[in-house]
Short mmCIF file of C-alpha atoms (C1' of nucleotides) in Angstrom, two decimals:
data_model
loop_
_atom_site.label_atom_id
_atom_site.label_comp_id
_atom_site.label_asym_id
_atom_site.label_seq_id
_atom_site.Cartn_x
_atom_site.Cartn_y
_atom_site.Cartn_z
CA UNK A 676 47.50 131.86 -24.15
CA UNK A 677 46.13 129.53 -21.53
CA UNK A 678 45.88 125.78 -21.61
CA UNK A 679 43.32 123.90 -19.58
CA UNK A 680 44.31 121.05 -17.36
CA UNK A 681 41.91 118.39 -16.19
CA UNK A 682 42.52 117.37 -12.60
CA UNK A 683 41.67 114.15 -10.86
CA UNK A 684 38.16 115.08 -9.83
CA UNK A 685 36.44 117.29 -12.34
CA UNK A 686 38.10 120.37 -10.95
CA UNK A 687 39.74 122.68 -13.38
CA UNK A 688 42.60 125.05 -12.75
CA UNK A 689 43.99 127.47 -15.25
CA UNK A 690 47.59 127.06 -16.24
CA UNK A 691 49.09 130.48 -16.55
CA UNK A 692 52.01 130.97 -18.79
CA UNK A 693 54.26 131.54 -15.81
CA UNK A 694 57.21 130.83 -18.03
CA UNK A 695 56.34 133.96 -19.95
CA UNK A 696 57.18 136.19 -16.98
CA UNK A 697 60.33 138.20 -17.56
CA UNK A 698 62.69 138.86 -14.64
CA UNK A 699 61.12 142.21 -13.82
CA UNK A 700 57.65 140.75 -13.77
CA UNK A 701 58.81 137.89 -11.61
CA UNK A 702 60.24 140.30 -9.06
CA UNK A 703 57.01 142.23 -9.05
CA UNK A 704 54.93 139.11 -8.57
CA UNK A 705 57.13 137.88 -5.75
CA UNK A 706 56.99 141.26 -4.06
CA UNK A 707 53.23 141.31 -4.49
CA UNK A 708 52.98 137.90 -2.89
CA UNK A 709 54.84 139.15 0.17
CA UNK A 710 52.80 142.32 0.47
CA UNK A 711 49.46 140.61 -0.03
CA UNK A 712 50.41 138.11 2.66
CA UNK A 713 51.40 140.85 5.07
CA UNK A 714 48.77 143.45 4.52
CA UNK A 715 45.86 141.99 2.60
CA UNK A 716 44.73 142.92 -0.87
CA UNK A 717 43.17 146.30 -0.18
CA UNK A 718 46.18 147.66 1.68
CA UNK A 719 48.77 147.16 -1.04
CA UNK A 720 49.43 150.22 -3.20
CA UNK A 721 51.58 150.76 -6.23
CA UNK A 722 54.27 152.71 -4.44
CA UNK A 723 54.79 150.04 -1.78
CA UNK A 724 54.84 147.38 -4.43
CA UNK A 725 57.45 149.24 -6.45
CA UNK A 726 59.69 149.66 -3.42
CA UNK A 727 59.30 146.05 -2.32
CA UNK A 728 60.15 144.90 -5.84
CA UNK A 729 63.07 147.34 -6.06
CA UNK A 730 61.66 148.99 -9.12
CA UNK A 731 60.30 152.37 -10.17
CA UNK A 732 56.64 153.18 -9.92
CA UNK A 733 56.31 153.54 -13.66
CA UNK A 734 57.67 150.06 -14.14
CA UNK A 735 54.77 148.64 -12.19
CA UNK A 736 52.22 150.24 -14.47
CA UNK A 737 53.98 149.01 -17.58
CA UNK A 738 54.11 145.45 -16.26
CA UNK A 739 50.76 144.77 -14.67
CA UNK A 740 47.20 145.67 -15.53
CA UNK A 741 45.86 146.28 -12.06
CA UNK A 742 46.13 144.98 -8.53
CA UNK A 743 43.16 142.71 -8.87
CA UNK A 744 44.47 140.67 -11.77
CA UNK A 745 47.92 140.66 -10.22
CA UNK A 746 46.45 139.14 -7.09
CA UNK A 747 44.52 136.59 -9.08
CA UNK A 748 47.64 135.53 -10.90
CA UNK A 749 49.69 135.25 -7.75
CA UNK A 750 47.00 133.26 -5.96
CA UNK A 751 46.41 130.77 -8.74
CA UNK A 752 50.13 130.33 -9.24
CA UNK A 753 50.44 129.50 -5.55
CA UNK A 754 47.54 127.10 -5.71
CA UNK A 755 48.93 125.30 -8.73
CA UNK A 756 52.43 125.04 -7.31
CA UNK A 757 51.32 123.54 -4.02
CA UNK A 758 48.81 121.28 -5.68
CA UNK A 759 51.42 119.80 -7.98
CA UNK A 760 53.98 119.26 -5.28
CA UNK A 761 51.54 117.55 -2.95
CA UNK A 762 50.22 115.40 -5.76
CA UNK A 763 53.73 114.39 -6.72
CA UNK A 764 54.40 113.31 -3.16
CA UNK A 765 51.24 111.22 -3.23
CA UNK A 766 52.52 109.07 -6.08
CA UNK A 767 54.16 106.77 -3.57
CA UNK A 768 51.16 106.55 -1.22
CA UNK A 769 48.09 104.47 -1.88
CA UNK A 770 46.32 104.60 1.48
CA UNK A 771 43.81 107.48 1.29
CA UNK A 772 43.98 108.04 5.03
CA UNK A 773 47.75 108.32 4.94
CA UNK A 774 47.52 110.71 2.02
CA UNK A 775 45.01 112.85 3.84
CA UNK A 776 47.11 112.93 6.99
CA UNK A 777 50.21 113.86 5.03
CA UNK A 778 48.36 116.47 3.00
CA UNK A 779 47.15 118.18 6.12
CA UNK A 780 50.59 118.15 7.65
CA UNK A 781 52.24 119.40 4.44
CA UNK A 782 50.18 122.54 4.57
CA UNK A 783 50.84 123.15 8.21
CA UNK A 784 54.55 122.48 8.00
CA UNK A 785 54.93 124.74 5.02
CA UNK A 786 53.10 127.54 6.78
CA UNK A 787 55.69 127.19 9.50
CA UNK A 788 58.67 127.09 7.16
CA UNK A 789 57.46 130.05 5.11
CA UNK A 790 55.30 132.30 7.21
CA UNK A 791 54.51 134.57 4.26
CA UNK A 792 53.11 131.57 2.49
CA UNK A 793 51.14 130.63 5.56
CA UNK A 794 49.77 134.11 5.97
CA UNK A 795 48.75 134.24 2.34
CA UNK A 796 46.93 130.93 2.53
CA UNK A 797 45.28 131.81 5.79
CA UNK A 798 44.05 135.16 4.49
CA UNK A 799 42.77 134.09 1.12
CA UNK A 800 42.07 130.37 1.11
CA UNK A 801 38.38 130.88 1.72
CA UNK A 802 37.79 133.87 -0.51
CA UNK A 803 39.83 132.93 -3.57
CA UNK A 804 38.47 130.32 -5.89
CA UNK A 805 41.80 128.94 -7.08
CA UNK A 806 42.87 128.32 -3.53
CA UNK A 807 39.53 126.83 -2.57
CA UNK A 808 39.74 124.48 -5.52
CA UNK A 809 43.23 123.47 -4.55
CA UNK A 810 41.98 122.42 -1.15
CA UNK A 811 38.94 120.56 -2.29
CA UNK A 812 40.37 118.88 -5.37
CA UNK A 813 43.23 117.70 -3.20
CA UNK A 814 40.95 116.00 -0.73
CA UNK A 815 37.88 114.91 -2.67
CA UNK A 816 39.43 112.01 -4.51
CA UNK A 817 40.91 110.51 -1.39
CA UNK A 818 37.73 110.99 0.59
CA UNK A 819 35.72 109.12 -1.99
CA UNK A 820 38.19 106.28 -2.39
CA UNK A 821 38.53 106.02 1.38
CA UNK A 822 34.77 105.83 1.64
CA UNK A 823 34.36 103.06 -0.88
CA UNK A 824 37.23 101.07 0.63
CA UNK A 825 35.44 101.26 4.00
CA UNK A 826 38.24 103.16 5.61
CA UNK A 827 35.99 106.10 6.39
CA UNK A 828 32.52 105.88 7.82
CA UNK A 829 30.54 108.94 6.97
CA UNK A 830 27.59 109.43 4.67
CA UNK A 831 28.07 110.46 1.04
CA UNK A 832 25.80 113.44 1.65
CA UNK A 833 28.23 114.68 4.27
CA UNK A 834 31.05 115.01 1.75
CA UNK A 835 30.81 118.76 1.49
CA UNK A 836 30.67 119.16 5.26
CA UNK A 837 33.69 116.92 5.60
CA UNK A 838 35.62 118.90 3.02
CA UNK A 839 34.77 122.08 4.87
CA UNK A 840 35.81 120.62 8.18
CA UNK A 841 39.14 119.59 6.73
CA UNK A 842 39.99 122.83 5.01
CA UNK A 843 38.86 125.06 7.81
CA UNK A 844 40.70 123.13 10.47
CA UNK A 845 43.86 123.23 8.40
CA UNK A 846 43.46 126.99 8.20
CA UNK A 847 42.83 127.22 11.92
CA UNK A 848 45.89 125.16 12.56
CA UNK A 849 47.98 127.34 10.29
CA UNK A 850 46.80 130.31 12.27
CA UNK A 851 47.86 128.61 15.49
CA UNK A 852 51.31 127.98 14.09
CA UNK A 853 51.71 131.48 12.68
CA UNK A 854 50.80 132.99 16.04
CA UNK A 855 53.34 130.78 17.72
CA UNK A 856 50.84 129.05 19.96
CA UNK A 857 51.87 125.60 18.78
CA UNK A 858 54.72 124.01 16.88
CA UNK A 859 53.90 122.79 13.41
CA UNK A 860 54.61 119.22 14.51
CA UNK A 861 52.08 119.22 17.31
CA UNK A 862 49.52 121.23 15.46
CA UNK A 863 49.90 119.20 12.29
CA UNK A 864 49.70 115.82 13.97
CA UNK A 865 46.84 116.86 16.21
CA UNK A 866 44.82 118.21 13.33
CA UNK A 867 45.47 115.20 11.13
CA UNK A 868 44.55 112.85 13.95
CA UNK A 869 41.37 114.69 14.85
CA UNK A 870 40.25 114.85 11.25
CA UNK A 871 40.86 111.15 10.70
CA UNK A 872 38.92 110.32 13.82
CA UNK A 873 36.06 112.49 12.64
CA UNK A 874 35.99 110.40 9.48
CA UNK A 875 35.80 107.16 11.42
CA UNK A 876 39.40 106.02 11.68
CA UNK A 877 39.99 104.40 15.10
CA UNK A 878 41.96 106.55 17.51
CA UNK A 879 45.15 104.48 17.68
CA UNK A 880 45.32 104.11 13.93
CA UNK A 881 44.58 107.79 13.40
CA UNK A 882 47.35 108.72 15.79
CA UNK A 883 49.79 106.42 14.03
CA UNK A 884 48.93 107.80 10.60
CA UNK A 885 49.27 111.33 11.87
CA UNK A 886 52.69 110.88 13.43
CA UNK A 887 54.67 109.05 10.77
CA UNK A 888 57.81 110.67 9.51
CA UNK A 889 56.64 113.34 7.08
CA UNK A 890 58.65 113.29 3.84
CA UNK A 891 59.92 116.46 2.21
CA UNK A 892 57.66 118.11 -0.33
CA UNK A 893 58.96 117.26 -3.81
CA UNK A 894 59.94 120.22 -5.95
CA UNK A 895 58.42 120.50 -9.39
CA UNK A 896 60.74 119.63 -12.29
CA UNK L 299 33.04 153.26 33.25
CA UNK L 300 33.57 149.57 32.64
CA UNK L 301 32.97 146.69 35.00
CA UNK L 302 34.85 143.43 34.69
CA UNK L 303 33.05 140.15 34.55
CA UNK L 304 34.68 136.85 35.39
CA UNK L 305 33.56 134.06 33.13
CA UNK L 306 33.53 130.35 33.74
CA UNK L 307 37.04 129.60 32.66
CA UNK L 308 39.40 132.44 33.50
CA UNK L 309 38.41 134.32 30.39
CA UNK L 310 37.55 137.95 30.80
CA UNK L 311 35.28 140.02 28.64
CA UNK L 312 34.66 143.69 29.10
CA UNK L 313 31.15 144.78 29.87
CA UNK L 314 30.44 147.92 27.96
CA UNK L 315 27.94 150.35 29.23
CA UNK L 316 25.66 149.55 26.33
CA UNK L 317 22.80 151.06 28.29
CA UNK L 318 24.55 154.41 28.03
CA UNK L 319 24.06 154.53 24.27
CA UNK L 320 21.51 157.15 23.27
CA UNK L 321 19.15 156.44 20.37
CA UNK L 322 21.37 158.13 17.81
CA UNK L 323 24.41 156.18 18.94
CA UNK L 324 22.47 152.94 18.87
CA UNK L 325 21.43 153.57 15.28
CA UNK L 326 25.00 154.32 14.35
CA UNK L 327 26.26 151.17 16.01
CA UNK L 328 23.64 149.03 14.34
CA UNK L 329 24.40 150.57 10.97
CA UNK L 330 28.10 150.01 11.58
CA UNK L 331 27.45 146.38 12.38
CA UNK L 332 25.69 145.91 9.06
CA UNK L 333 28.37 147.69 7.06
CA UNK L 334 31.26 145.93 8.74
CA UNK L 335 29.56 142.62 8.04
CA UNK L 336 29.03 143.50 4.38
CA UNK L 337 32.24 145.23 3.47
CA UNK L 338 34.86 144.59 6.09
CA UNK L 339 36.46 147.13 8.37
CA UNK L 340 38.68 148.94 5.93
CA UNK L 341 35.93 149.56 3.39
CA UNK L 342 33.49 151.40 5.65
CA UNK L 343 33.71 155.17 5.44
CA UNK L 344 32.00 157.92 7.35
CA UNK L 345 29.67 158.92 4.55
CA UNK L 346 28.37 155.39 4.03
CA UNK L 347 27.93 154.97 7.73
CA UNK L 348 25.95 158.20 7.99
CA UNK L 349 23.64 157.19 5.18
CA UNK L 350 23.12 153.70 6.51
CA UNK L 351 22.31 155.13 9.93
CA UNK L 352 20.05 157.77 8.43
CA UNK L 353 22.03 160.57 9.96
CA UNK L 354 24.19 163.48 8.84
CA UNK L 355 27.92 163.11 8.43
CA UNK L 356 28.61 165.60 11.20
CA UNK L 357 26.54 163.52 13.57
CA UNK L 358 28.88 160.59 13.12
CA UNK L 359 31.91 162.62 14.15
CA UNK L 360 30.18 163.94 17.25
CA UNK L 361 29.12 160.47 18.33
CA UNK L 362 32.09 158.23 17.75
CA UNK L 363 35.82 158.62 18.18
CA UNK L 364 36.98 156.65 15.16
CA UNK L 365 36.14 153.60 13.12
CA UNK L 366 38.54 151.40 14.99
CA UNK L 367 37.02 151.88 18.41
CA UNK L 368 33.55 151.72 16.93
CA UNK L 369 34.39 148.35 15.47
CA UNK L 370 35.85 147.15 18.73
CA UNK L 371 32.70 148.15 20.58
CA UNK L 372 30.40 146.50 18.08
CA UNK L 373 32.42 143.29 18.05
CA UNK L 374 32.64 142.90 21.80
CA UNK L 375 28.96 143.71 22.17
CA UNK L 376 28.18 140.94 19.71
CA UNK L 377 30.47 138.51 21.50
CA UNK L 378 28.91 139.25 24.86
CA UNK L 379 25.37 139.01 23.63
CA UNK L 380 25.85 135.63 21.98
CA UNK L 381 27.88 134.31 24.87
CA UNK L 382 25.20 135.15 27.37
CA UNK L 383 22.38 133.71 25.35
CA UNK L 384 24.17 130.44 24.68
CA UNK L 385 25.18 130.19 28.32
CA UNK L 386 21.62 130.77 29.41
CA UNK L 387 20.44 127.98 27.17
CA UNK L 388 23.03 125.68 28.71
CA UNK L 389 21.49 126.02 32.18
CA UNK L 390 19.20 123.13 31.39
CA UNK L 391 21.87 120.88 29.89
CA UNK L 392 24.42 118.95 31.89
CA UNK L 393 25.92 116.66 29.27
CA UNK L 394 29.02 118.40 27.90
CA UNK L 395 28.67 116.63 24.56
CA UNK L 396 25.09 117.75 24.18
CA UNK L 397 26.08 121.30 25.11
CA UNK L 398 28.89 121.27 22.58
CA UNK L 399 26.63 119.94 19.84
CA UNK L 400 23.98 122.54 20.61
CA UNK L 401 26.53 125.33 20.83
CA UNK L 402 27.88 124.51 17.40
CA UNK L 403 24.40 124.36 15.94
CA UNK L 404 23.33 127.61 17.62
CA UNK L 405 26.05 129.48 15.80
CA UNK L 406 25.26 127.92 12.47
CA UNK L 407 21.52 128.37 12.75
CA UNK L 408 21.92 131.98 13.76
CA UNK L 409 24.19 132.67 10.83
CA UNK L 410 21.41 131.39 8.65
CA UNK L 411 18.66 133.38 10.35
CA UNK L 412 20.67 136.60 10.33
CA UNK L 413 23.12 136.57 7.48
CA UNK L 414 24.63 139.88 8.55
CA UNK L 415 25.45 138.33 11.86
CA UNK L 416 26.91 135.32 10.12
CA UNK L 417 29.00 137.43 7.81
CA UNK L 418 30.30 139.48 10.71
CA UNK L 419 31.29 136.39 12.68
CA UNK L 420 32.84 134.73 9.68
CA UNK L 421 34.89 137.80 8.80
CA UNK L 422 36.16 138.70 12.23
CA UNK L 423 35.99 135.69 14.53
CA UNK L 424 39.65 134.88 14.02
CA UNK L 425 41.08 138.37 14.07
CA UNK L 426 39.11 139.95 16.90
CA UNK L 427 40.02 139.01 20.42
CA UNK L 428 36.56 139.42 21.93
CA UNK L 429 35.11 137.07 19.38
CA UNK L 430 37.93 134.59 19.77
CA UNK L 431 37.41 134.59 23.51
CA UNK L 432 33.72 134.04 23.07
CA UNK L 433 34.43 130.91 21.08
CA UNK L 434 37.04 129.46 23.34
CA UNK L 435 35.49 130.32 26.68
CA UNK L 436 32.28 128.79 25.44
CA UNK L 437 33.90 125.49 24.67
CA UNK L 438 36.78 125.09 27.09
CA UNK L 439 34.75 124.33 30.17
CA UNK L 440 32.74 121.64 28.47
CA UNK L 441 35.76 120.10 26.83
CA UNK L 442 37.48 119.74 30.17
CA UNK L 443 34.48 118.36 31.98
CA UNK L 444 33.79 115.99 29.11
CA UNK L 445 37.38 114.83 29.29
CA UNK L 446 37.31 114.09 33.00
CA UNK L 447 33.97 112.33 32.74
CA UNK L 448 35.47 110.07 30.10
CA UNK L 449 33.08 111.20 27.45
CA UNK L 450 35.88 112.49 25.27
CA UNK L 451 39.08 110.64 24.52
CA UNK L 452 41.76 113.06 23.53
CA UNK L 453 44.94 114.12 25.30
CA UNK L 454 44.97 117.19 27.53
CA UNK L 455 47.82 118.59 25.45
CA UNK L 456 45.54 118.56 22.44
CA UNK L 457 43.08 120.95 24.04
CA UNK L 458 44.20 123.94 22.02
CA UNK L 459 44.14 121.96 18.79
CA UNK L 460 40.66 120.73 19.61
CA UNK L 461 39.46 124.25 20.34
CA UNK L 462 40.86 125.38 17.04
CA UNK L 463 39.25 122.53 15.18
CA UNK L 464 35.90 123.37 16.70
CA UNK L 465 35.96 127.09 16.09
CA UNK L 466 37.36 126.87 12.60
CA UNK L 467 34.92 124.22 11.48
CA UNK L 468 32.04 126.27 12.82
CA UNK L 469 33.32 129.18 10.77
CA UNK L 470 33.69 126.99 7.73
CA UNK L 471 30.20 125.72 8.19
CA UNK L 472 28.85 129.25 8.55
CA UNK L 473 30.52 130.08 5.28
CA UNK L 474 28.85 127.09 3.65
CA UNK L 475 25.47 128.23 4.86
CA UNK L 476 26.00 131.86 3.87
CA UNK L 477 26.97 130.81 0.38
CA UNK L 478 23.85 128.69 0.15
CA UNK L 479 25.71 125.44 -0.41
CA UNK L 480 24.01 123.75 2.51
CA UNK L 481 21.02 124.31 4.75
CA UNK L 482 21.81 125.25 8.30
CA UNK L 483 20.21 122.01 9.50
CA UNK L 484 22.44 119.76 7.47
CA UNK L 485 25.54 121.82 7.93
CA UNK L 486 24.94 122.23 11.65
CA UNK L 487 24.22 118.58 12.33
CA UNK L 488 27.08 117.40 10.15
CA UNK L 489 29.56 119.69 11.82
CA UNK L 490 28.42 118.83 15.31
CA UNK L 491 28.53 115.14 14.53
CA UNK L 492 31.97 115.28 12.95
CA UNK L 493 33.38 117.29 15.83
CA UNK L 494 31.99 114.92 18.42
CA UNK L 495 33.42 111.96 16.57
CA UNK L 496 36.81 113.67 16.45
CA UNK L 497 36.63 113.93 20.23
CA UNK L 498 35.92 110.24 20.63
CA UNK L 499 32.14 110.04 20.81
CA UNK L 500 30.92 106.90 18.99
CA UNK L 501 29.32 107.56 15.65
CA UNK L 502 25.74 106.61 16.50
CA UNK L 503 25.79 108.61 19.69
CA UNK L 504 27.39 111.57 17.97
CA UNK L 505 24.73 111.51 15.29
CA UNK L 506 21.97 111.35 17.89
CA UNK L 507 23.38 114.26 19.89
CA UNK L 508 23.78 116.31 16.73
CA UNK L 509 20.24 115.81 15.49
CA UNK L 510 18.09 116.44 18.55
CA UNK L 511 15.52 119.18 18.35
CA UNK L 512 17.46 122.39 18.78
CA UNK L 513 15.77 124.76 21.26
CA UNK L 514 15.40 128.47 20.57
CA UNK L 515 18.15 130.70 21.78
CA UNK L 516 16.97 132.45 24.97
CA UNK L 517 16.85 136.21 24.85
CA UNK L 518 18.66 138.13 27.54
CA UNK L 519 16.42 139.76 30.19
"C1'" DG S 1191 79.85 152.33 -31.28
"C1'" DG S 1192 75.16 152.37 -32.43
"C1'" DT S 1193 70.49 150.65 -31.73
"C1'" DC S 1194 66.41 149.88 -29.39
"C1'" DA S 1195 63.46 148.37 -25.95
"C1'" DA S 1196 62.91 148.64 -21.13
"C1'" DT S 1197 63.29 151.35 -17.10
"C1'" DT S 1198 63.29 155.56 -14.59
"C1'" DG S 1199 61.31 159.27 -11.96
"C1'" DA S 1200 59.20 163.66 -12.07
"C1'" DA S 1201 55.02 166.12 -13.17
"C1'" DC S 1202 50.24 166.31 -13.68
"C1'" DA S 1203 45.13 165.93 -13.05
"C1'" DC S 1204 41.92 163.58 -10.65
"C1'" DG S 1205 38.94 161.32 -7.14
"C1'" DC S 1206 37.97 160.12 -2.61
"C1'" DG S 1207 38.05 160.04 2.28
"C1'" DT S 1208 39.31 162.45 6.48
"C1'" DG S 1209 38.57 165.57 10.25
"C1'" DT S 1210 37.26 170.34 11.50
"C1'" DT S 1211 34.49 174.43 11.73
"C1'" DC S 1212 30.30 176.86 11.95
"C1'" DA S 1213 25.97 179.11 10.99
"C1'" DT S 1214 21.45 177.18 10.83
"C1'" DT S 1215 17.61 174.16 12.00
"C1'" DT S 1216 15.16 170.95 14.74
"C1'" DG S 1217 12.52 169.22 18.45
"C1'" DG S 1218 11.77 168.03 23.29
"C1'" DC S 1219 10.76 170.18 27.61
"C1'" DG S 1220 9.68 173.37 31.34
"C1'" DC Y 460 6.59 180.55 24.03
"C1'" DG Y 461 11.31 180.37 24.72
"C1'" DC Y 462 15.38 177.62 25.82
"C1'" DC Y 463 19.03 174.65 24.72
"C1'" DA Y 464 21.33 170.69 23.45
"C1'" DA Y 465 21.59 167.93 19.53
"C1'" DA Y 466 21.66 167.39 14.73
"C1'" DT Y 467 22.44 169.26 10.16
"C1'" DG Y 468 25.01 169.97 5.99
"C1'" DA Y 469 27.94 172.96 3.48
"C1'" DA Y 470 32.65 174.54 3.18
"C1'" DC Y 471 37.38 173.97 3.87
"C1'" DA Y 472 42.21 172.16 4.00
"C1'" DC Y 473 44.59 168.19 3.79
"C1'" DG Y 474 46.73 163.67 2.64
"C1'" DC Y 475 47.04 159.80 -0.16
"C1'" DG Y 476 46.53 156.82 -3.97
"C1'" DT Y 477 45.56 156.36 -8.86
"C1'" DG Y 478 46.69 156.29 -13.69
"C1'" DT Y 479 48.93 158.88 -17.46
"C1'" DT Y 480 52.56 161.19 -19.95
"C1'" DC Y 481 57.15 161.93 -21.30
"C1'" DA Y 482 61.98 163.18 -21.72
"C1'" DA Y 483 66.12 161.17 -20.01
"C1'" DT Y 484 68.84 157.11 -18.84
"C1'" DT Y 485 70.32 152.47 -18.88
"C1'" DG Y 486 72.21 148.33 -20.64
"C1'" DA Y 487 71.97 144.19 -23.50
"C1'" DC Y 488 73.08 142.87 -28.05
"C1'" DC Y 489 74.81 143.03 -32.76
#
DNA sequence: GGTCAATTGAACACGCGTGTTCATTTGGCG
DNA sequence: CGCCAAATGAACACGCGTGTTCAATTGACC
């Protein structure tokens, strides 16, 4: 029972029937999220999961198929949730450069505020397709509109390289914050500024865009 | 029996007595390198390793202590080898921006030429300290000298963020190449150009520096 | 109070990987 | 040829995780 949702730039994410999760399943999924973030997929076993969820081992088996699909569900749920909240926040912003700067900083701030979330993203953003799509669908639209409005100065053929630069530096920055080597403010502003400069935004302007007051992430519904 | 080696910028790598590896141990280490690259640390078991090395299971146990130290040895050997070769190539280059561009492209080209190497770097560059040090020690010197010569225009306090941007975008680019989404030439030049622009190098100059003929990596001894 | 679905937790069989031991074989070298 | 260190591979005990079954318990709801 899945419905398909068309996103801004020909990227498709599956909408899971999250609503159909009963309380027990929700606890299991939340526990799984924490464990995956801490230990990585291959290190999470059923017993740990049961204990973390405060549930008996048998309950796990009667509520999930296997670890793999559980992980997939958790990851795509995460991707969808973040994607929607960021998009919602973008409703009030038209400047693609400002949106990009804010997007970058949203991710980095959230990794700071919820280190489990940050760890999860950092571990799986490259290997999981839902998360990868979240990153690229988020940025592609704004990159293209920024290009055509002359705000960015890179070649169309470099789009994929630019996308990769953006997502990987966000991940690197999240890592920096998680390890405590930088505050999220510094790391977020620095990364946003550097990325904008790479795209052709003049230094002073890039700095300004990267250091505005960052609004709170809207919640969904 | 380890000797310490002082690198250019107060970064220390251990010199293993690689020479002391007998032929059997060398085969085991090389097999381990391949398996770690393919499957990740936690998925390599003794039986697989023995088969890949063309050796009996008992031989593994009498030649290594455990997987963990084996991995550590392999990783730091890799870091040292690459570090030395890149450094050697830099002997003939004085421009920090040209060195940085070439360094970035060396990594990406090598990942293409030896996909096992690329996979290993991509998997472990962030989590292994030897590999992390290789990245940062490689770049820090040139970043600082480029800063003081006015070639780069970023703030000293952003050094760590810049280092992170560089290493993570190289990793992202390696991923792109490994997945076959881009050729190493495009991906390498794009990444080098984008990074230089982020540091303040004007677009045309950045493009030129990122598209020069890339020399072969020197071999060591 | 009775019903029923969900949860519990113990028991079981199974596979896989570890690390050790050891009798046997191999192959290089004096 | 004989020596000896290294390599072999089978056997063993062990721990851990899986996935299944099932009788007993819980607790929400009518």
